[in-house]
Amino acid sequence: MPEGLMLLELRAENYAVIDRAVATFGLGLNLLTGETGAGKSILIDALALLLGGKASADFVRHGEEKAVVSCVFELTQGAAAILEANGIDSESDHLLLRREILVNGKGRVFVNNQPATVGVLRQLAPELALVHSQGETMGSFDQAQQRILLDRFGGVNIDSVAEAFAAWRATTDKLDELQSAEQDRLRMADLWRFQSREIDQAGLSAEDEDAQLEAEKRVLGNAEKLYTAAMSAHELLYESESSAEGALGAALKHVEELARYDARFQEPAQQLAAAKAIVEDVDAEVRDFADNVHAAPGRLEEIEDRLAALDRLKRKYGQSLKEVIDFGAEAARQLAEVENRDALLIELKAKQEQDAEAYKVVATKLTAGRAEAAKRLEKLAEAQINDLAMSTRFHVRVTAEKSSENWTAHGWDQVECLIATNAGEPMKPLHEIASGGEMSRVMLALKVTVEEAASGGAGRKKKSALPRTLVFDEIDIGIGGRAAEAVGRKLKTLSKGQQVLCITHLPQIAAFGDQHFLIEKTEKRGRTQTEVRRMENSERTHEIARMLSGAKLTETSLKHAEHLLESSR
């Protein structure tokens, strides 16, 4: 039995006629029996609630404020991924589901003791359990499930189709985005063209041009004062009789004379020469400054006009000239993309066609593989179904829906199981079968067929079981004798690869159980309640004998029960 596929425990408190019941399930086939009206289906209904079924205030035991149902599953990888996607922690190897139903009809859902929604339970359901009950199939066996079952039977691998679909879908999405945004892009093109041209024509010389102009503006705004200061400095440094340059020149001559006779004055002479050169450089700088300030009377107006123009650009396109320049570059890029749209469209359309052809090749091959597997499955399944007291014709229809709107990561095929349960009747989809018992038996036969194929055979590699617990209710309606024994054997076969829970009225089926639970209705303190308990060997013998002969046990029924248990091993 593969790990990670089991329902470990199911609890119900104040639920319907149950005061408190706990069922601990195990590997293989778990049978639930009891007298008619004992409430055998109540536990299955409780599990259905935990898989996202509809709640009702009628589920609350009379006189109580709320009903609580909970269960523990071993955690599968798929379930862990669903928890992660919904922000629910999964720190252990177990998955705890709990649902509370208040007497006013409202309720709460908890997953791993964290608040959740019924929607999360419904997402988890296909990973955990499939419940086939009278008139209802939880985790419904829709066409998607039928396709998965066929693929498992045929050992079909869809990886290449999934990869081809992903490539085609990505190209198609890009193409759709480009085409759907065409009108908006054309309208924006004029704006981008204007913005790019306006920024380009501004001729921005540097990212700090405005800062440079502000500094020059401050100078020109104080031109007269600065001209006077510069000329005064020039006078003191060079022009006056007592200028610094003249004084340093005279001193330098004297020190040079000293240096001719005493070497200690050579370095001072050099220092004076350097100082004289500095004074001359400073004088040239201030004189040049004075000439320029005095020679550009209209420059201040030019600067103010330029700064005003730069401010307009910054108000429109960014807080700094760098942002303005970057904005212009982006507008130019978007404009170029629009102008190159035709070339890009041609490129994307060509790639889309290439990707589509690649998808068609692998999808066609997948259809052929499924069609071949369908022929084998329908023959084997029909034989299995007819072993269960049914006379049916069974067909698996694989329809290739080749138009692109039907393409998916698992191919373009629609897979549907059809059945005729009576001679002369037309084939109908499984979900149109009227009898819940028939539906359960068909599902049992299908599952057994698929699991036998997937579990081995010549040259076949054994695969892991589907990640779920299978539950069958009312599977034995309308059958008995050898057909009942056939159902029991098929359940036993199926339970070798998956955990199976089954409610049965027939001793021939009950004898095959690995675990046998008795559902009893008792009366305590004037209240009727349903209890669940696991039976050991001697108790099983008495329960199967009761199922054979009724409430009064006989020596014959006990021996028959022992024989059934012995022969079912």
Coordinates of C-alpha atoms in Angstrom, one line a residue:
M1 CA 0.0 0.0 0.0
P2 CA 1.6 3.3 -1.0
E3 CA 2.2 5.9 1.6
G4 CA 0.4 9.2 1.8
L5 CA -3.0 7.9 0.5
M6 CA -4.9 7.2 3.7
L7 CA -7.8 8.5 5.7
L8 CA -6.5 7.9 9.2
E9 CA -9.3 9.0 11.4
L10 CA -12.9 10.4 11.1
R11 CA -14.7 12.1 14.0
A12 CA -18.2 13.3 14.5
E13 CA -19.7 15.1 17.5
N14 CA -23.3 16.2 17.9
Y15 CA -23.8 15.3 14.3
A16 CA -27.3 14.0 13.4
V17 CA -28.0 11.2 15.8
I18 CA -24.3 10.8 16.7
D19 CA -23.3 12.0 20.2
R20 CA -19.6 11.3 19.7
A21 CA -18.1 8.8 17.3
V22 CA -14.5 8.1 16.3
A23 CA -13.5 5.7 13.5
T24 CA -9.8 4.9 13.0
F25 CA -9.3 3.5 9.5
G26 CA -6.4 1.4 8.3
L27 CA -4.8 0.0 5.1
G28 CA -6.8 -2.0 2.6
L29 CA -10.5 -2.6 2.7
N30 CA -12.5 -0.9 5.5
L31 CA -16.1 -2.3 5.8
L32 CA -18.9 -0.6 7.6
T33 CA -22.0 -2.6 8.4
G34 CA -25.0 -2.4 10.7
E35 CA -28.7 -3.0 10.9
T36 CA -31.0 -1.0 8.5
G37 CA -31.6 2.5 9.9
A38 CA -28.5 2.4 12.2
G39 CA -27.1 5.3 10.4
K40 CA -24.3 3.7 8.4
S41 CA -24.3 6.5 5.8
I42 CA -24.0 9.2 8.4
L43 CA -20.2 8.8 8.6
I44 CA -20.0 9.0 4.8
D45 CA -22.1 12.1 4.9
A46 CA -19.7 13.5 7.5
L47 CA -16.7 12.8 5.2
A48 CA -18.6 14.4 2.3
L49 CA -18.9 17.6 4.4
L50 CA -15.2 17.6 5.0
L51 CA -14.6 17.4 1.2
G52 CA -16.7 20.5 0.6
G53 CA -20.3 19.2 0.7
K54 CA -23.2 21.5 1.5
A55 CA -23.9 22.0 5.2
S56 CA -27.3 22.4 6.8
A57 CA -28.5 23.2 10.3
D58 CA -30.3 19.8 10.2
F59 CA -27.0 18.2 10.7
V60 CA -26.8 19.6 14.3
R61 CA -28.0 17.0 16.9
H62 CA -31.2 18.1 18.6
G63 CA -30.6 20.2 21.7
E64 CA -27.0 21.1 20.8
E65 CA -25.5 24.4 19.7
K66 CA -23.2 23.0 17.0
A67 CA -22.0 19.9 15.2
V68 CA -18.3 19.2 14.6
V69 CA -16.9 16.8 12.1
S70 CA -13.1 16.3 11.5
C71 CA -10.7 13.9 9.9
V72 CA -7.0 13.3 9.5
F73 CA -5.4 12.3 6.2
E74 CA -1.9 11.5 5.3
L75 CA -0.6 14.5 3.4
T76 CA 0.1 14.2 -0.3
Q77 CA 2.3 16.4 -2.4
G78 CA -0.6 17.7 -4.3
A79 CA -2.5 18.6 -1.1
A80 CA 0.6 20.3 0.3
A81 CA 0.8 22.5 -2.9
I82 CA -2.9 23.5 -2.5
L83 CA -2.2 24.4 1.2
E84 CA 0.8 26.6 0.1
A85 CA -1.3 28.3 -2.6
N86 CA -3.9 29.2 0.0
G87 CA -1.4 30.4 2.7
I88 CA -2.0 27.5 5.0
D89 CA 0.9 26.0 6.9
S90 CA 1.6 22.2 6.6
E91 CA 4.4 21.5 9.1
S92 CA 3.6 17.8 9.6
D93 CA 2.9 14.7 7.4
H94 CA -0.7 14.9 8.3
L95 CA -3.6 17.0 7.1
L96 CA -6.3 17.9 9.6
L97 CA -9.7 19.0 8.3
R98 CA -12.4 20.3 10.7
R99 CA -15.8 21.7 10.0
E100 CA -18.3 23.2 12.5
I101 CA -22.0 23.7 11.8
L102 CA -24.0 26.0 14.1
V103 CA -27.6 25.5 14.9
N104 CA -28.4 28.7 12.9
G105 CA -27.0 27.1 9.7
K106 CA -23.7 29.1 9.7
G107 CA -20.4 27.4 10.1
R108 CA -16.6 27.5 10.1
V109 CA -13.9 25.6 8.3
F110 CA -10.4 24.8 9.7
V111 CA -7.5 23.2 7.9
N112 CA -4.5 22.3 10.1
N113 CA -6.3 24.3 12.8
Q114 CA -6.1 27.4 10.6
P115 CA -9.3 29.2 9.4
A116 CA -10.1 28.3 5.8
T117 CA -13.0 28.1 3.4
V118 CA -15.3 25.5 1.9
G119 CA -13.6 26.4 -1.4
V120 CA -10.3 25.1 0.0
L121 CA -11.9 21.8 1.0
R122 CA -13.3 21.4 -2.5
Q123 CA -9.8 22.0 -3.9
L124 CA -8.4 19.4 -1.6
A125 CA -11.1 16.8 -2.2
P126 CA -9.8 15.3 -5.5
E127 CA -6.4 14.8 -3.8
L128 CA -7.9 13.1 -0.8
A129 CA -11.0 11.0 -1.4
L130 CA -13.6 10.1 -4.0
V131 CA -17.0 9.3 -2.5
H132 CA -19.5 7.3 -4.5
S133 CA -22.8 7.4 -2.7
Q134 CA -26.4 6.8 -3.6
G135 CA -27.4 9.6 -6.1
E136 CA -24.2 11.5 -5.5
T137 CA -20.5 11.4 -6.5
M138 CA -18.3 13.7 -4.4
G139 CA -15.2 14.9 -6.3
S140 CA -17.4 14.2 -9.4
F141 CA -16.3 11.7 -12.0
D142 CA -16.5 14.3 -14.8
Q143 CA -14.8 14.1 -18.2
A144 CA -11.6 15.4 -16.7
Q145 CA -11.5 12.6 -14.2
Q146 CA -12.4 10.1 -17.0
R147 CA -9.5 11.4 -19.1
I148 CA -7.1 11.0 -16.1
L149 CA -8.4 7.5 -15.5
L150 CA -7.8 6.6 -19.2
D151 CA -4.4 8.1 -19.2
R152 CA -3.5 6.1 -16.1
F153 CA -4.8 2.9 -17.7
G154 CA -2.9 3.5 -20.9
G155 CA 0.3 4.8 -19.3
V156 CA -0.1 8.0 -21.3
N157 CA 2.5 10.7 -20.8
I158 CA 1.4 14.2 -21.5
D159 CA 4.7 16.0 -20.8
S160 CA 5.5 16.8 -24.5
V161 CA 1.9 18.1 -25.0
A162 CA 2.2 20.3 -21.9
E163 CA 5.5 21.7 -23.1
A164 CA 4.2 22.4 -26.6
F165 CA 1.1 24.0 -25.2
A166 CA 3.0 26.3 -22.9
A167 CA 5.2 27.5 -25.8
W168 CA 2.2 28.1 -28.1
R169 CA 0.2 29.8 -25.3
A170 CA 3.1 32.2 -24.4
T171 CA 3.5 33.3 -28.0
T172 CA -0.3 33.6 -28.5
D173 CA -0.6 35.8 -25.3
K174 CA 2.2 38.1 -26.6
L175 CA 0.5 38.4 -30.0
D176 CA -2.9 39.0 -28.4
E177 CA -1.4 41.7 -26.2
L178 CA 0.2 43.4 -29.1
Q179 CA -2.9 43.3 -31.2
S180 CA -5.4 44.2 -28.5
A181 CA -3.3 47.3 -27.5
E182 CA -2.9 48.5 -31.1
Q183 CA -5.4 51.3 -30.9
D184 CA -4.2 52.6 -27.6
R185 CA -0.6 52.4 -28.8
L186 CA -1.4 54.3 -32.0
R187 CA -3.1 57.0 -30.0
M188 CA -0.1 57.2 -27.7
A189 CA 2.4 57.3 -30.6
D190 CA 1.6 60.9 -31.4
L191 CA 2.1 61.8 -27.7
W192 CA 5.4 59.9 -27.5
R193 CA 6.5 61.5 -30.7
F194 CA 5.8 65.0 -29.4
Q195 CA 7.4 64.3 -26.0
S196 CA 10.5 62.8 -27.6
R197 CA 10.9 65.7 -30.1
E198 CA 10.3 68.3 -27.4
I199 CA 13.0 66.9 -25.1
D200 CA 15.4 66.3 -28.0
Q201 CA 15.0 69.8 -29.4
A202 CA 15.7 71.3 -25.9
G203 CA 19.3 70.2 -26.5
L204 CA 20.1 69.4 -22.9
S205 CA 23.9 69.6 -22.6
A206 CA 24.3 67.9 -19.3
E207 CA 22.3 66.5 -16.4
D208 CA 23.4 69.5 -14.2
E209 CA 23.0 72.2 -16.8
D210 CA 20.4 74.0 -14.7
A211 CA 22.8 74.1 -11.7
Q212 CA 25.6 75.6 -13.9
L213 CA 23.2 78.2 -15.2
E214 CA 22.0 79.1 -11.7
A215 CA 25.6 79.7 -10.7
E216 CA 26.3 81.9 -13.7
K217 CA 23.1 83.8 -13.1
R218 CA 24.2 84.7 -9.6
V219 CA 27.4 86.1 -11.0
L220 CA 25.7 88.2 -13.7
G221 CA 23.2 89.5 -11.2
N222 CA 26.0 91.2 -9.3
A223 CA 28.1 92.2 -12.3
E224 CA 28.9 95.8 -11.3
K225 CA 29.9 94.9 -7.8
L226 CA 32.0 92.0 -9.1
Y227 CA 33.6 94.1 -11.9
T228 CA 34.7 96.7 -9.3
A229 CA 36.0 94.0 -7.0
A230 CA 37.9 92.3 -9.8
M231 CA 39.5 95.6 -11.1
S232 CA 40.4 96.6 -7.5
A233 CA 42.1 93.2 -7.1
H234 CA 43.9 93.7 -10.4
E235 CA 45.1 97.2 -9.3
L236 CA 46.5 95.9 -6.0
L237 CA 48.0 92.8 -7.5
Y238 CA 49.6 94.3 -10.6
E239 CA 48.9 97.9 -11.7
S240 CA 49.6 100.1 -8.7
E241 CA 53.1 101.4 -7.7
S242 CA 52.8 99.3 -4.6
S243 CA 51.3 96.3 -6.3
A244 CA 52.0 92.8 -4.9
E245 CA 53.6 91.7 -8.2
G246 CA 56.0 94.7 -8.1
A247 CA 56.9 94.2 -4.4
L248 CA 57.5 90.5 -4.9
G249 CA 59.6 91.2 -8.0
A250 CA 61.8 93.6 -6.1
A251 CA 62.2 91.3 -3.1
L252 CA 63.0 88.4 -5.4
K253 CA 65.9 90.4 -7.0
H254 CA 67.4 91.0 -3.5
V255 CA 67.0 87.4 -2.4
E256 CA 68.5 86.1 -5.6
E257 CA 71.6 88.4 -5.0
L258 CA 71.9 86.8 -1.5
A259 CA 71.6 83.3 -3.0
R260 CA 74.6 84.0 -5.2
Y261 CA 76.8 84.1 -2.1
D262 CA 74.9 82.0 0.4
A263 CA 73.2 78.8 -0.6
R264 CA 70.7 79.0 2.2
F265 CA 68.7 81.6 0.2
Q266 CA 68.3 79.5 -2.9
E267 CA 65.0 77.9 -1.6
P268 CA 63.6 81.2 -0.4
A269 CA 64.3 82.7 -3.8
Q270 CA 62.4 79.9 -5.4
Q271 CA 59.5 80.4 -3.0
L272 CA 59.3 84.1 -3.9
A273 CA 59.4 83.3 -7.6
A274 CA 56.5 80.9 -7.1
A275 CA 54.6 83.5 -5.1
K276 CA 55.1 86.0 -7.9
A277 CA 53.9 83.5 -10.5
I278 CA 50.8 82.8 -8.4
V279 CA 50.0 86.5 -8.1
E280 CA 50.4 86.8 -11.8
D281 CA 48.0 83.9 -12.4
V282 CA 45.4 85.3 -10.0
D283 CA 45.7 88.7 -11.6
A284 CA 45.1 87.2 -15.1
E285 CA 42.0 85.3 -13.7
V286 CA 40.4 88.4 -12.2
R287 CA 41.2 90.5 -15.2
D288 CA 39.7 88.0 -17.5
F289 CA 36.6 87.8 -15.2
A290 CA 36.2 91.5 -15.3
D291 CA 36.5 91.6 -19.1
N292 CA 33.8 88.9 -19.5
V293 CA 31.3 90.4 -17.0
H294 CA 31.6 93.7 -18.6
A295 CA 31.5 92.4 -22.1
A296 CA 28.2 90.3 -21.9
P297 CA 25.4 92.7 -20.9
G298 CA 22.7 90.4 -22.5
R299 CA 23.8 87.1 -21.1
L300 CA 21.7 87.4 -18.0
E301 CA 18.5 87.5 -20.0
E302 CA 19.6 84.5 -22.0
I303 CA 20.2 82.5 -18.9
E304 CA 16.9 83.4 -17.4
D305 CA 15.1 82.3 -20.6
R306 CA 17.0 79.0 -20.6
L307 CA 16.2 78.3 -17.0
A308 CA 12.5 79.0 -17.6
A309 CA 12.6 76.5 -20.5
L310 CA 14.3 73.9 -18.3
D311 CA 11.8 74.4 -15.6
R312 CA 8.9 73.8 -18.0
L313 CA 10.5 70.5 -19.0
K314 CA 10.9 69.4 -15.4
R315 CA 7.3 70.3 -14.5
K316 CA 6.2 68.0 -17.4
Y317 CA 8.6 65.2 -17.3
G318 CA 10.5 64.9 -14.1
Q319 CA 11.9 66.6 -11.0
S320 CA 15.4 66.7 -12.4
L321 CA 17.0 67.1 -15.8
K322 CA 18.2 63.5 -15.5
E323 CA 14.6 62.3 -15.1
V324 CA 13.7 64.5 -18.1
I325 CA 16.4 62.9 -20.2
D326 CA 15.3 59.4 -19.1
F327 CA 11.7 60.2 -19.9
G328 CA 12.7 61.3 -23.4
A329 CA 14.6 58.1 -24.0
E330 CA 11.7 55.9 -22.9
A331 CA 9.3 57.8 -25.1
A332 CA 11.6 57.3 -28.0
R333 CA 11.8 53.6 -27.2
Q334 CA 8.1 53.1 -27.1
L335 CA 7.7 55.1 -30.3
A336 CA 10.3 52.9 -32.0
E337 CA 8.3 49.8 -30.8
V338 CA 5.1 51.1 -32.3
E339 CA 6.9 52.0 -35.6
N340 CA 8.5 48.5 -35.6
R341 CA 5.1 46.9 -34.7
D342 CA 4.6 45.4 -38.2
A343 CA 7.9 43.6 -38.1
L344 CA 7.2 42.3 -34.6
L345 CA 3.8 41.1 -35.6
I346 CA 5.2 39.2 -38.5
E347 CA 7.8 37.6 -36.2
L348 CA 5.2 36.6 -33.6
K349 CA 2.8 35.3 -36.1
A350 CA 5.5 33.1 -37.7
K351 CA 6.4 31.8 -34.2
Q352 CA 2.8 31.2 -33.3
E353 CA 2.3 29.1 -36.5
Q354 CA 5.5 27.2 -35.7
D355 CA 4.4 26.5 -32.1
A356 CA 0.9 25.6 -33.3
E357 CA 2.3 23.0 -35.7
A358 CA 4.5 21.5 -33.0
Y359 CA 1.5 21.3 -30.7
K360 CA -0.7 19.6 -33.4
V361 CA 2.0 16.9 -33.9
V362 CA 2.2 15.9 -30.3
A363 CA -1.5 16.3 -29.7
T364 CA -2.4 14.1 -32.6
K365 CA 0.0 11.4 -31.3
L366 CA -1.6 11.7 -27.9
T367 CA -5.1 11.2 -29.4
A368 CA -3.9 8.1 -31.2
G369 CA -2.5 6.7 -27.9
R370 CA -5.7 7.5 -26.0
A371 CA -7.9 5.9 -28.7
E372 CA -5.8 2.7 -28.6
A373 CA -6.0 2.7 -24.8
A374 CA -9.8 3.3 -24.9
K375 CA -10.4 0.2 -27.0
R376 CA -8.5 -1.9 -24.5
L377 CA -10.1 -0.3 -21.5
E378 CA -13.7 -0.6 -22.7
K379 CA -13.3 -4.4 -23.3
L380 CA -11.7 -5.1 -20.0
A381 CA -14.1 -2.7 -18.0
E382 CA -17.2 -4.2 -19.7
A383 CA -16.2 -7.7 -18.5
Q384 CA -15.5 -6.4 -15.0
I385 CA -18.8 -4.6 -14.9
N386 CA -20.8 -7.6 -16.1
D387 CA -19.2 -9.7 -13.3
L388 CA -21.1 -7.5 -10.9
A389 CA -24.7 -8.6 -11.7
M390 CA -25.0 -6.1 -14.6
S391 CA -25.5 -6.7 -18.2
T392 CA -24.0 -3.7 -19.9
R393 CA -22.3 -2.4 -23.0
F394 CA -19.5 -0.1 -22.3
H395 CA -17.7 2.3 -24.5
V396 CA -14.9 4.9 -24.0
R397 CA -15.2 7.7 -26.6
V398 CA -12.2 9.9 -27.4
T399 CA -13.0 13.0 -29.4
A400 CA -10.3 15.2 -30.7
E401 CA -11.5 18.8 -30.5
K402 CA -8.9 20.3 -32.8
S403 CA -9.9 23.9 -32.8
S404 CA -7.4 26.1 -30.9
E405 CA -10.0 27.2 -28.3
N406 CA -10.0 23.5 -27.1
W407 CA -6.2 23.2 -26.8
T408 CA -5.0 22.5 -23.2
A409 CA -1.9 21.3 -21.5
H410 CA -3.3 17.8 -21.5
G411 CA -4.3 17.8 -25.2
W412 CA -7.4 18.6 -27.2
D413 CA -9.3 15.3 -26.5
Q414 CA -12.6 15.0 -24.8
V415 CA -12.9 11.6 -23.1
E416 CA -16.3 10.3 -22.1
C417 CA -17.4 6.9 -20.8
L418 CA -20.7 5.7 -22.2
I419 CA -22.8 2.8 -21.0
A420 CA -26.1 1.0 -21.7
T421 CA -27.3 -1.0 -18.7
N422 CA -30.1 -2.8 -20.4
A423 CA -30.4 -4.5 -23.8
G424 CA -31.7 -2.4 -26.6
E425 CA -31.0 0.9 -24.8
P426 CA -28.7 3.5 -26.4
M427 CA -25.3 4.4 -24.9
K428 CA -25.5 7.2 -22.3
P429 CA -22.9 9.1 -20.4
L430 CA -22.1 7.7 -16.9
H431 CA -23.7 10.6 -15.1
E432 CA -27.1 9.8 -16.6
I433 CA -27.2 6.3 -15.0
A434 CA -30.3 6.4 -12.7
S435 CA -29.2 4.0 -10.1
G436 CA -26.7 5.1 -7.5
G437 CA -25.9 1.4 -6.9
E438 CA -25.2 0.8 -10.5
M439 CA -23.0 3.9 -10.7
S440 CA -20.9 2.7 -7.7
R441 CA -20.5 -0.7 -9.3
V442 CA -19.4 0.8 -12.6
M443 CA -16.9 3.0 -10.8
L444 CA -15.6 -0.1 -8.8
A445 CA -15.2 -2.1 -12.0
L446 CA -13.4 0.8 -13.8
K447 CA -11.1 1.4 -10.9
V448 CA -10.2 -2.2 -10.6
T449 CA -9.6 -2.5 -14.3
V450 CA -7.3 0.6 -14.3
E451 CA -5.4 -0.4 -11.1
E452 CA -4.8 -4.0 -12.4
A453 CA -3.3 -2.5 -15.6
A454 CA -1.3 0.1 -13.7
S455 CA 0.0 -2.3 -11.1
G456 CA 1.9 -4.6 -13.4
G457 CA 1.8 -7.1 -16.2
A458 CA 4.5 -8.2 -18.5
G459 CA 7.0 -5.5 -19.0
R460 CA 5.0 -2.9 -17.2
K461 CA 6.6 -0.8 -14.5
K462 CA 4.5 -0.5 -11.4
K463 CA 3.0 2.9 -10.7
S464 CA 1.8 4.5 -7.6
A465 CA -1.9 4.5 -6.8
L466 CA -4.0 7.5 -7.3
P467 CA -3.7 9.9 -4.4
R468 CA -7.1 9.4 -2.8
T469 CA -9.3 7.2 -0.6
L470 CA -12.1 5.5 -2.4
V471 CA -15.5 5.3 -0.7
F472 CA -18.4 3.2 -1.9
D473 CA -21.9 3.4 -0.5
E474 CA -24.9 1.4 -1.7
I475 CA -22.7 -0.6 -4.0
D476 CA -24.6 -3.8 -3.3
I477 CA -28.1 -2.7 -4.2
G478 CA -29.9 -5.3 -6.3
I479 CA -27.2 -8.0 -6.1
G480 CA -26.5 -11.1 -4.1
G481 CA -24.9 -14.6 -4.2
R482 CA -22.1 -14.9 -6.7
A483 CA -22.3 -11.3 -7.8
A484 CA -21.9 -10.1 -4.3
E485 CA -18.8 -12.3 -3.9
A486 CA -17.5 -10.8 -7.1
V487 CA -18.0 -7.3 -5.8
G488 CA -16.2 -8.3 -2.6
R489 CA -13.2 -9.7 -4.5
K490 CA -13.0 -6.6 -6.7
L491 CA -13.1 -4.4 -3.7
K492 CA -10.3 -6.5 -2.2
T493 CA -8.3 -6.2 -5.4
L494 CA -8.7 -2.5 -5.5
S495 CA -7.8 -2.1 -1.8
K496 CA -4.3 -3.6 -2.5
G497 CA -3.3 -0.3 -4.2
Q498 CA -5.7 2.2 -2.5
Q499 CA -7.5 2.6 0.8
V500 CA -11.1 1.6 0.3
L501 CA -14.1 2.3 2.6
C502 CA -17.4 0.5 1.8
I503 CA -20.8 0.4 3.4
T504 CA -22.5 -2.9 2.7
H505 CA -25.6 -4.9 3.6
L506 CA -24.2 -8.2 2.2
P507 CA -22.2 -10.7 4.2
Q508 CA -20.4 -11.9 1.1
I509 CA -18.8 -8.5 0.8
A510 CA -18.3 -7.9 4.5
A511 CA -16.2 -11.0 4.8
F512 CA -13.5 -9.5 2.6
G513 CA -12.7 -6.5 4.9
D514 CA -9.3 -5.9 6.4
Q515 CA -11.0 -3.7 9.1
H516 CA -14.7 -4.2 10.0
F517 CA -16.6 -1.4 11.7
L518 CA -20.1 -1.9 13.3
I519 CA -22.6 1.0 13.2
E520 CA -25.0 0.6 16.0
K521 CA -28.1 2.6 17.1
T522 CA -28.5 2.6 20.9
E523 CA -30.6 4.5 23.4
K524 CA -29.0 6.2 26.4
R525 CA -30.7 8.5 28.9
G526 CA -33.8 8.6 26.7
R527 CA -31.8 9.7 23.6
T528 CA -31.1 7.7 20.4
Q529 CA -27.6 7.8 19.2
T530 CA -25.3 6.1 16.7
E531 CA -22.0 4.6 17.7
V532 CA -19.1 3.2 15.7
R533 CA -16.7 0.6 16.8
R534 CA -14.1 -1.7 15.2
M535 CA -14.8 -5.4 15.6
E536 CA -12.3 -8.1 16.3
N537 CA -12.4 -11.6 14.7
S538 CA -15.1 -13.2 17.0
E539 CA -17.3 -10.1 16.8
R540 CA -16.9 -10.1 13.0
T541 CA -18.2 -13.7 12.9
H542 CA -21.3 -12.8 14.8
E543 CA -22.0 -9.7 12.7
I544 CA -21.7 -11.6 9.4
A545 CA -23.9 -14.3 10.9
R546 CA -26.5 -11.6 11.8
M547 CA -26.3 -10.3 8.2
L548 CA -26.9 -13.9 7.0
S549 CA -29.8 -14.9 9.2
G550 CA -31.2 -11.7 10.8
A551 CA -31.3 -10.8 14.5
K552 CA -31.5 -14.5 15.7
L553 CA -28.2 -16.2 15.3
T554 CA -28.1 -19.9 14.6
E555 CA -25.4 -22.5 14.6
T556 CA -25.7 -22.7 10.8
S557 CA -25.3 -19.0 10.3
L558 CA -22.3 -18.9 12.5
K559 CA -20.6 -21.7 10.6
H560 CA -21.5 -20.1 7.3
A561 CA -20.0 -16.8 8.6
E562 CA -16.8 -18.6 9.6
H563 CA -16.7 -20.2 6.1
L564 CA -17.1 -16.8 4.4
L565 CA -14.3 -15.3 6.4
E566 CA -12.0 -18.2 5.8
S567 CA -12.7 -18.3 2.0
S568 CA -12.2 -14.5 1.7
R569 CA -8.6 -14.6 2.9

